Amino acid sequence: MNTYASSNRFSSVIWLLLMVLTLTTFAIGEAGMAGSGAMLGLLLIALVKGQIVANYFMGLRHVAFGWRAVILAYFLLVGGLIALAYRWA
Amino acid sequence: MNTQVLVIDPAAGLAREARAPREEGLPGDFAIWIFILAEMLAFGVLFVAYAFTRAGDVELFNASQETLNRTAGAINTLVLITSSYFVMRAVTAIKHGLSKDCAWWLGAALMLGGVFVGIKAMEFHDKFAAGITLSTNSFYMFYLALTFFHFMHVLMGMIILAFVIAKAWRGGYSRQDHVGVETGASFWHMVDLLWIILFPLVYVIR
């Protein structure tokens, strides 16, 4: 049961981190921050949250690297194209 | 020389193998992963299309975005992430053979899915009451299409979770056999993953 308890403790910390990152995104919006810096910061937060959900919630950290790379590449590609469109505007 | 190469200490080899990190297959049924990637691709195209369409009329997009209920969007993000956390706890529980605990965690996740749907329905109601439709402008077209498309995935995820809960409650899964729980969980996490991009993109970034 020890591994069960420690694994649950770890996942609770991960959940708390995701809550803090979400509130950071919200706070950036409420502060009315705009421009390249804010945009890149928000996309970076989304990337970090996506990686945490994929690796720890979905459990991809236990599978072959290729699958984790697919999710990371997805966030980098979609986020990169969004950033490009915002810079281009 | 060759014999020297072939004579390897088997005990050392086993020790190395034991220390090597455990690598598992994808959680759940492989078919759900094909579906997950297809859905993520479809949403990805829409996310990028939103960003490039915005580039053509930044003022309109920024002004329309101001009318969205950012607080509701943020609460829904917290709700969805927490539900994903509950689903993860359900998977951990069944991996330890705790069938009833698994069902309870999934039930809590399903309840939060209901909260998400309720808040989103309220948002849709407010927009429709203000006379906003898909044809109001291109921002609202993307906002309504993206969030409604996602909303349908939440509903589908809730139906999947309900089936998994019923089976878990009857003791249909075990420590050894819980592919169904992982399949439902993977779909639910995907719904969360998509919202993690959708929320900042449509509600916050300007």
CSV table of C-alpha atoms in Angstrom, one decimal:
chain,number,residue,atom,x,y,z
A,1,MET,CA,0.0,0.0,0.0
A,2,ASN,CA,3.0,2.2,0.4
A,3,THR,CA,3.6,2.6,-3.3
A,4,TYR,CA,-0.2,3.3,-3.7
A,5,ALA,CA,0.0,6.1,-1.1
A,6,SER,CA,3.2,7.7,-2.5
A,7,SER,CA,1.9,7.5,-6.0
A,8,ASN,CA,-1.3,9.3,-5.0
A,9,ARG,CA,0.7,11.9,-3.1
A,10,PHE,CA,2.8,12.5,-6.2
A,11,SER,CA,-0.2,12.8,-8.4
A,12,SER,CA,-1.8,15.3,-6.0
A,13,VAL,CA,1.3,17.5,-6.3
A,14,ILE,CA,1.0,17.3,-10.1
A,15,TRP,CA,-2.7,18.3,-9.9
A,16,LEU,CA,-1.8,21.3,-7.7
A,17,LEU,CA,0.8,22.4,-10.1
A,18,LEU,CA,-1.7,22.3,-12.9
A,19,MET,CA,-4.1,24.4,-10.9
A,20,VAL,CA,-1.4,27.0,-10.3
A,21,LEU,CA,-0.5,27.1,-14.0
A,22,THR,CA,-4.2,27.5,-14.9
A,23,LEU,CA,-4.7,30.4,-12.4
A,24,THR,CA,-1.5,32.0,-13.9
A,25,THR,CA,-3.1,31.9,-17.4
A,26,PHE,CA,-6.3,33.4,-16.0
A,27,ALA,CA,-4.3,36.1,-14.1
A,28,ILE,CA,-2.5,37.1,-17.3
A,29,GLY,CA,-5.9,37.5,-19.0
A,30,GLU,CA,-7.3,39.5,-16.1
A,31,ALA,CA,-4.3,41.8,-16.1
A,32,GLY,CA,-5.0,42.5,-19.8
A,33,MET,CA,-1.5,41.5,-20.8
A,34,ALA,CA,-1.0,41.4,-24.5
A,35,GLY,CA,1.8,41.3,-27.1
A,36,SER,CA,4.5,38.8,-28.0
A,37,GLY,CA,5.8,38.2,-24.5
A,38,ALA,CA,2.4,37.4,-23.0
A,39,MET,CA,1.4,35.3,-26.0
A,40,LEU,CA,4.6,33.2,-25.8
A,41,GLY,CA,4.3,32.9,-22.1
A,42,LEU,CA,0.7,31.6,-22.4
A,43,LEU,CA,1.7,29.1,-25.1
A,44,LEU,CA,4.6,27.9,-23.0
A,45,ILE,CA,2.2,27.4,-20.0
A,46,ALA,CA,-0.1,25.4,-22.3
A,47,LEU,CA,2.9,23.3,-23.5
A,48,VAL,CA,4.0,22.5,-19.9
A,49,LYS,CA,0.4,21.7,-18.9
A,50,GLY,CA,0.0,19.5,-22.0
A,51,GLN,CA,3.2,17.6,-21.2
A,52,ILE,CA,2.2,17.1,-17.6
A,53,VAL,CA,-1.2,15.7,-18.6
A,54,ALA,CA,0.2,13.5,-21.3
A,55,ASN,CA,3.1,12.1,-19.2
A,56,TYR,CA,1.6,11.8,-15.8
A,57,PHE,CA,-2.2,11.7,-16.2
A,58,MET,CA,-2.2,9.7,-19.4
A,59,GLY,CA,0.7,7.7,-18.2
A,60,LEU,CA,2.8,8.1,-21.3
A,61,ARG,CA,6.0,8.4,-19.3
A,62,HIS,CA,6.0,4.6,-19.1
A,63,VAL,CA,5.6,4.0,-22.9
A,64,ALA,CA,8.1,4.2,-25.7
A,65,PHE,CA,9.6,7.6,-26.3
A,66,GLY,CA,8.1,7.8,-29.8
A,67,TRP,CA,4.6,8.3,-28.3
A,68,ARG,CA,5.7,11.0,-26.0
A,69,ALA,CA,7.5,12.7,-28.9
A,70,VAL,CA,4.2,12.7,-30.9
A,71,ILE,CA,2.4,14.7,-28.2
A,72,LEU,CA,5.4,17.0,-27.7
A,73,ALA,CA,5.7,17.5,-31.5
A,74,TYR,CA,1.9,18.3,-31.6
A,75,PHE,CA,2.2,21.0,-29.0
A,76,LEU,CA,5.3,22.4,-30.6
A,77,LEU,CA,3.8,22.4,-34.1
A,78,VAL,CA,0.4,23.8,-33.2
A,79,GLY,CA,1.8,26.3,-30.7
A,80,GLY,CA,4.5,27.3,-33.1
A,81,LEU,CA,2.0,28.0,-35.9
A,82,ILE,CA,-0.2,29.9,-33.5
A,83,ALA,CA,2.8,32.0,-32.5
A,84,LEU,CA,3.7,32.6,-36.1
A,85,ALA,CA,0.2,33.8,-36.9
A,86,TYR,CA,0.2,36.2,-34.0
A,87,ARG,CA,3.6,37.6,-34.9
A,88,TRP,CA,2.5,37.9,-38.5
A,89,ALA,CA,-0.7,39.8,-37.5
B,1,MET,CA,39.2,-14.0,-28.7
B,2,ASN,CA,35.7,-14.9,-29.7
B,3,THR,CA,35.1,-17.0,-26.6
B,4,GLN,CA,36.1,-14.1,-24.5
B,5,VAL,CA,33.4,-12.0,-26.1
B,6,LEU,CA,30.8,-14.7,-25.7
B,7,VAL,CA,31.5,-15.4,-22.0
B,8,ILE,CA,29.4,-12.8,-20.4
B,9,ASP,CA,28.4,-12.9,-16.8
B,10,PRO,CA,24.7,-13.8,-16.9
B,11,ALA,CA,24.1,-12.5,-13.4
B,12,ALA,CA,25.4,-9.0,-14.4
B,13,GLY,CA,23.1,-9.1,-17.4
B,14,LEU,CA,20.0,-9.8,-15.3
B,15,ALA,CA,21.0,-7.1,-12.9
B,16,ARG,CA,21.2,-4.6,-15.8
B,17,GLU,CA,17.8,-5.8,-17.0
B,18,ALA,CA,16.2,-5.3,-13.6
B,19,ARG,CA,17.6,-1.8,-13.3
B,20,ALA,CA,16.4,-0.8,-16.8
B,21,PRO,CA,13.3,1.4,-16.7
B,22,ARG,CA,10.1,-0.5,-17.2
B,23,GLU,CA,8.5,0.3,-20.6
B,24,GLU,CA,4.8,-0.5,-21.1
B,25,GLY,CA,2.5,-0.5,-24.1
B,26,LEU,CA,0.1,2.4,-24.6
B,27,PRO,CA,-2.5,2.6,-21.9
B,28,GLY,CA,-5.9,1.2,-23.0
B,29,ASP,CA,-7.0,-0.2,-26.4
B,30,PHE,CA,-4.7,0.8,-29.2
B,31,ALA,CA,-7.7,1.8,-31.4
B,32,ILE,CA,-8.5,4.6,-29.0
B,33,TRP,CA,-5.0,6.1,-29.7
B,34,ILE,CA,-5.7,6.2,-33.4
B,35,PHE,CA,-9.0,8.0,-32.6
B,36,ILE,CA,-7.2,10.4,-30.1
B,37,LEU,CA,-4.6,11.3,-32.7
B,38,ALA,CA,-7.2,11.9,-35.4
B,39,GLU,CA,-9.2,14.1,-33.0
B,40,MET,CA,-6.2,16.1,-32.0
B,41,LEU,CA,-5.2,16.6,-35.6
B,42,ALA,CA,-8.7,17.9,-36.4
B,43,PHE,CA,-8.7,20.3,-33.4
B,44,GLY,CA,-5.1,21.3,-34.3
B,45,VAL,CA,-6.1,22.4,-37.8
B,46,LEU,CA,-9.0,24.5,-36.3
B,47,PHE,CA,-6.7,26.1,-33.7
B,48,VAL,CA,-4.2,27.1,-36.4
B,49,ALA,CA,-7.0,28.3,-38.7
B,50,TYR,CA,-8.4,30.5,-35.8
B,51,ALA,CA,-4.9,32.1,-35.3
B,52,PHE,CA,-4.4,32.8,-39.0
B,53,THR,CA,-8.0,34.1,-39.5
B,54,ARG,CA,-7.4,36.4,-36.5
B,55,ALA,CA,-4.3,37.8,-38.2
B,56,GLY,CA,-6.6,39.2,-40.9
B,57,ASP,CA,-8.7,41.2,-38.4
B,58,VAL,CA,-7.0,41.5,-35.0
B,59,GLU,CA,-9.3,44.4,-33.8
B,60,LEU,CA,-12.5,42.4,-34.4
B,61,PHE,CA,-11.1,39.3,-32.7
B,62,ASN,CA,-9.8,41.3,-29.7
B,63,ALA,CA,-13.1,43.2,-29.3
B,64,SER,CA,-15.2,40.0,-29.6
B,65,GLN,CA,-12.9,38.1,-27.2
B,66,GLU,CA,-13.6,40.8,-24.6
B,67,THR,CA,-17.3,39.7,-24.5
B,68,LEU,CA,-16.4,36.2,-23.4
B,69,ASN,CA,-16.8,35.0,-19.9
B,70,ARG,CA,-13.1,34.4,-19.0
B,71,THR,CA,-14.0,33.5,-15.4
B,72,ALA,CA,-16.3,30.7,-16.6
B,73,GLY,CA,-13.6,29.5,-19.0
B,74,ALA,CA,-11.0,29.4,-16.2
B,75,ILE,CA,-13.4,27.6,-13.8
B,76,ASN,CA,-14.1,25.0,-16.5
B,77,THR,CA,-10.3,24.5,-17.0
B,78,LEU,CA,-9.9,23.9,-13.3
B,79,VAL,CA,-12.9,21.5,-13.4
B,80,LEU,CA,-11.7,19.6,-16.4
B,81,ILE,CA,-8.1,19.2,-15.0
B,82,THR,CA,-9.5,18.1,-11.6
B,83,SER,CA,-11.7,15.5,-13.4
B,84,SER,CA,-8.7,14.3,-15.3
B,85,TYR,CA,-6.9,13.9,-11.9
B,86,PHE,CA,-9.8,11.9,-10.5
B,87,VAL,CA,-9.7,9.6,-13.6
B,88,MET,CA,-6.0,9.1,-13.0
B,89,ARG,CA,-6.7,8.1,-9.4
B,90,ALA,CA,-9.3,5.7,-10.7
B,91,VAL,CA,-6.7,4.0,-12.9
B,92,THR,CA,-4.2,3.8,-10.0
B,93,ALA,CA,-7.0,2.3,-7.8
B,94,ILE,CA,-7.8,-0.5,-10.3
B,95,LYS,CA,-4.1,-1.2,-10.8
B,96,HIS,CA,-4.2,-2.0,-7.1
B,97,GLY,CA,-7.3,-4.1,-7.5
B,98,LEU,CA,-9.6,-1.6,-5.8
B,99,SER,CA,-12.6,-1.9,-8.0
B,100,LYS,CA,-15.1,0.1,-5.8
B,101,ASP,CA,-12.5,2.9,-5.3
B,102,CYS,CA,-12.0,3.0,-9.1
B,103,ALA,CA,-15.8,3.4,-9.6
B,104,TRP,CA,-16.0,6.2,-7.0
B,105,TRP,CA,-13.2,8.2,-8.5
B,106,LEU,CA,-14.7,7.8,-12.0
B,107,GLY,CA,-18.1,8.9,-10.5
B,108,ALA,CA,-16.5,12.0,-9.1
B,109,ALA,CA,-14.9,12.7,-12.6
B,110,LEU,CA,-18.3,12.2,-14.2
B,111,MET,CA,-19.9,14.6,-11.8
B,112,LEU,CA,-17.3,17.3,-12.7
B,113,GLY,CA,-17.9,16.5,-16.4
B,114,GLY,CA,-21.5,17.5,-15.5
B,115,VAL,CA,-20.3,20.8,-13.9
B,116,PHE,CA,-18.3,21.6,-17.1
B,117,VAL,CA,-21.4,20.9,-19.3
B,118,GLY,CA,-23.6,23.1,-17.0
B,119,ILE,CA,-21.2,26.0,-17.1
B,120,LYS,CA,-20.6,25.7,-20.8
B,121,ALA,CA,-24.4,25.5,-21.5
B,122,MET,CA,-24.8,28.7,-19.4
B,123,GLU,CA,-22.2,30.4,-21.6
B,124,PHE,CA,-23.9,29.2,-24.8
B,125,HIS,CA,-27.3,30.4,-23.5
B,126,ASP,CA,-25.8,33.9,-22.7
B,127,LYS,CA,-24.4,34.2,-26.2
B,128,PHE,CA,-27.5,33.0,-28.0
B,129,ALA,CA,-29.6,35.3,-25.8
B,130,ALA,CA,-27.4,38.2,-26.9
B,131,GLY,CA,-28.3,37.3,-30.5
B,132,ILE,CA,-24.8,35.8,-31.3
B,133,THR,CA,-24.8,33.1,-33.9
B,134,LEU,CA,-22.2,31.3,-36.1
B,135,SER,CA,-22.7,34.0,-38.7
B,136,THR,CA,-22.3,37.1,-36.4
B,137,ASN,CA,-18.6,37.4,-37.2
B,138,SER,CA,-15.6,35.1,-37.8
B,139,PHE,CA,-14.5,35.2,-34.2
B,140,TYR,CA,-17.8,33.9,-32.9
B,141,MET,CA,-17.9,31.4,-35.7
B,142,PHE,CA,-14.6,29.9,-34.4
B,143,TYR,CA,-15.6,30.4,-30.7
B,144,LEU,CA,-19.0,28.6,-31.1
B,145,ALA,CA,-17.6,25.9,-33.5
B,146,LEU,CA,-14.5,25.1,-31.4
B,147,THR,CA,-16.3,25.1,-28.0
B,148,PHE,CA,-19.3,23.2,-29.3
B,149,PHE,CA,-17.1,20.6,-31.0
B,150,HIS,CA,-15.2,20.2,-27.7
B,151,PHE,CA,-18.5,20.2,-25.8
B,152,MET,CA,-19.7,17.2,-27.8
B,153,HIS,CA,-16.4,15.4,-26.9
B,154,VAL,CA,-17.1,16.1,-23.2
B,155,LEU,CA,-20.5,14.5,-23.6
B,156,MET,CA,-19.1,11.5,-25.4
B,157,GLY,CA,-16.4,11.1,-22.7
B,158,MET,CA,-19.2,11.2,-20.0
B,159,ILE,CA,-21.0,8.4,-21.8
B,160,ILE,CA,-17.8,6.4,-21.9
B,161,LEU,CA,-17.1,7.0,-18.2
B,162,ALA,CA,-20.7,6.0,-17.3
B,163,PHE,CA,-20.2,2.6,-19.0
B,164,VAL,CA,-16.8,2.1,-17.3
B,165,ILE,CA,-18.2,3.0,-13.9
B,166,ALA,CA,-21.1,0.5,-14.3
B,167,LYS,CA,-18.6,-2.3,-15.1
B,168,ALA,CA,-16.1,-1.3,-12.4
B,169,TRP,CA,-18.9,-1.2,-9.8
B,170,ARG,CA,-19.9,-4.8,-10.8
B,171,GLY,CA,-16.3,-5.8,-10.3
B,172,GLY,CA,-15.7,-6.2,-14.1
B,173,TYR,CA,-12.1,-5.0,-13.9
B,174,SER,CA,-9.2,-6.3,-12.0
B,175,ARG,CA,-5.6,-5.6,-11.1
B,176,GLN,CA,-4.6,-7.7,-14.2
B,177,ASP,CA,-7.4,-6.8,-16.6
B,178,HIS,CA,-8.4,-3.1,-16.7
B,179,VAL,CA,-7.9,-2.1,-20.4
B,180,GLY,CA,-11.4,-0.7,-20.5
B,181,VAL,CA,-10.6,1.7,-17.6
B,182,GLU,CA,-7.4,2.9,-19.3
B,183,THR,CA,-9.2,3.3,-22.7
B,184,GLY,CA,-11.9,5.5,-21.2
B,185,ALA,CA,-9.3,7.4,-19.1
B,186,SER,CA,-7.2,8.1,-22.2
B,187,PHE,CA,-10.2,9.6,-24.0
B,188,TRP,CA,-11.0,11.7,-21.1
B,189,HIS,CA,-7.5,13.0,-20.8
B,190,MET,CA,-7.5,13.9,-24.5
B,191,VAL,CA,-10.6,16.1,-23.8
B,192,ASP,CA,-8.6,17.8,-21.1
B,193,LEU,CA,-5.5,18.2,-23.3
B,194,LEU,CA,-7.5,19.9,-26.0
B,195,TRP,CA,-9.1,22.4,-23.6
B,196,ILE,CA,-5.6,23.2,-22.3
B,197,ILE,CA,-4.9,24.8,-25.7
B,198,LEU,CA,-8.5,26.0,-26.4
B,199,PHE,CA,-8.9,28.1,-23.2
B,200,PRO,CA,-5.8,30.3,-23.6
B,201,LEU,CA,-6.2,30.5,-27.4
B,202,VAL,CA,-9.8,31.7,-27.5
B,203,TYR,CA,-10.3,33.3,-24.1
B,204,VAL,CA,-7.0,34.8,-23.2
B,205,ILE,CA,-4.3,35.4,-25.9
B,206,ARG,CA,-4.7,38.7,-27.6
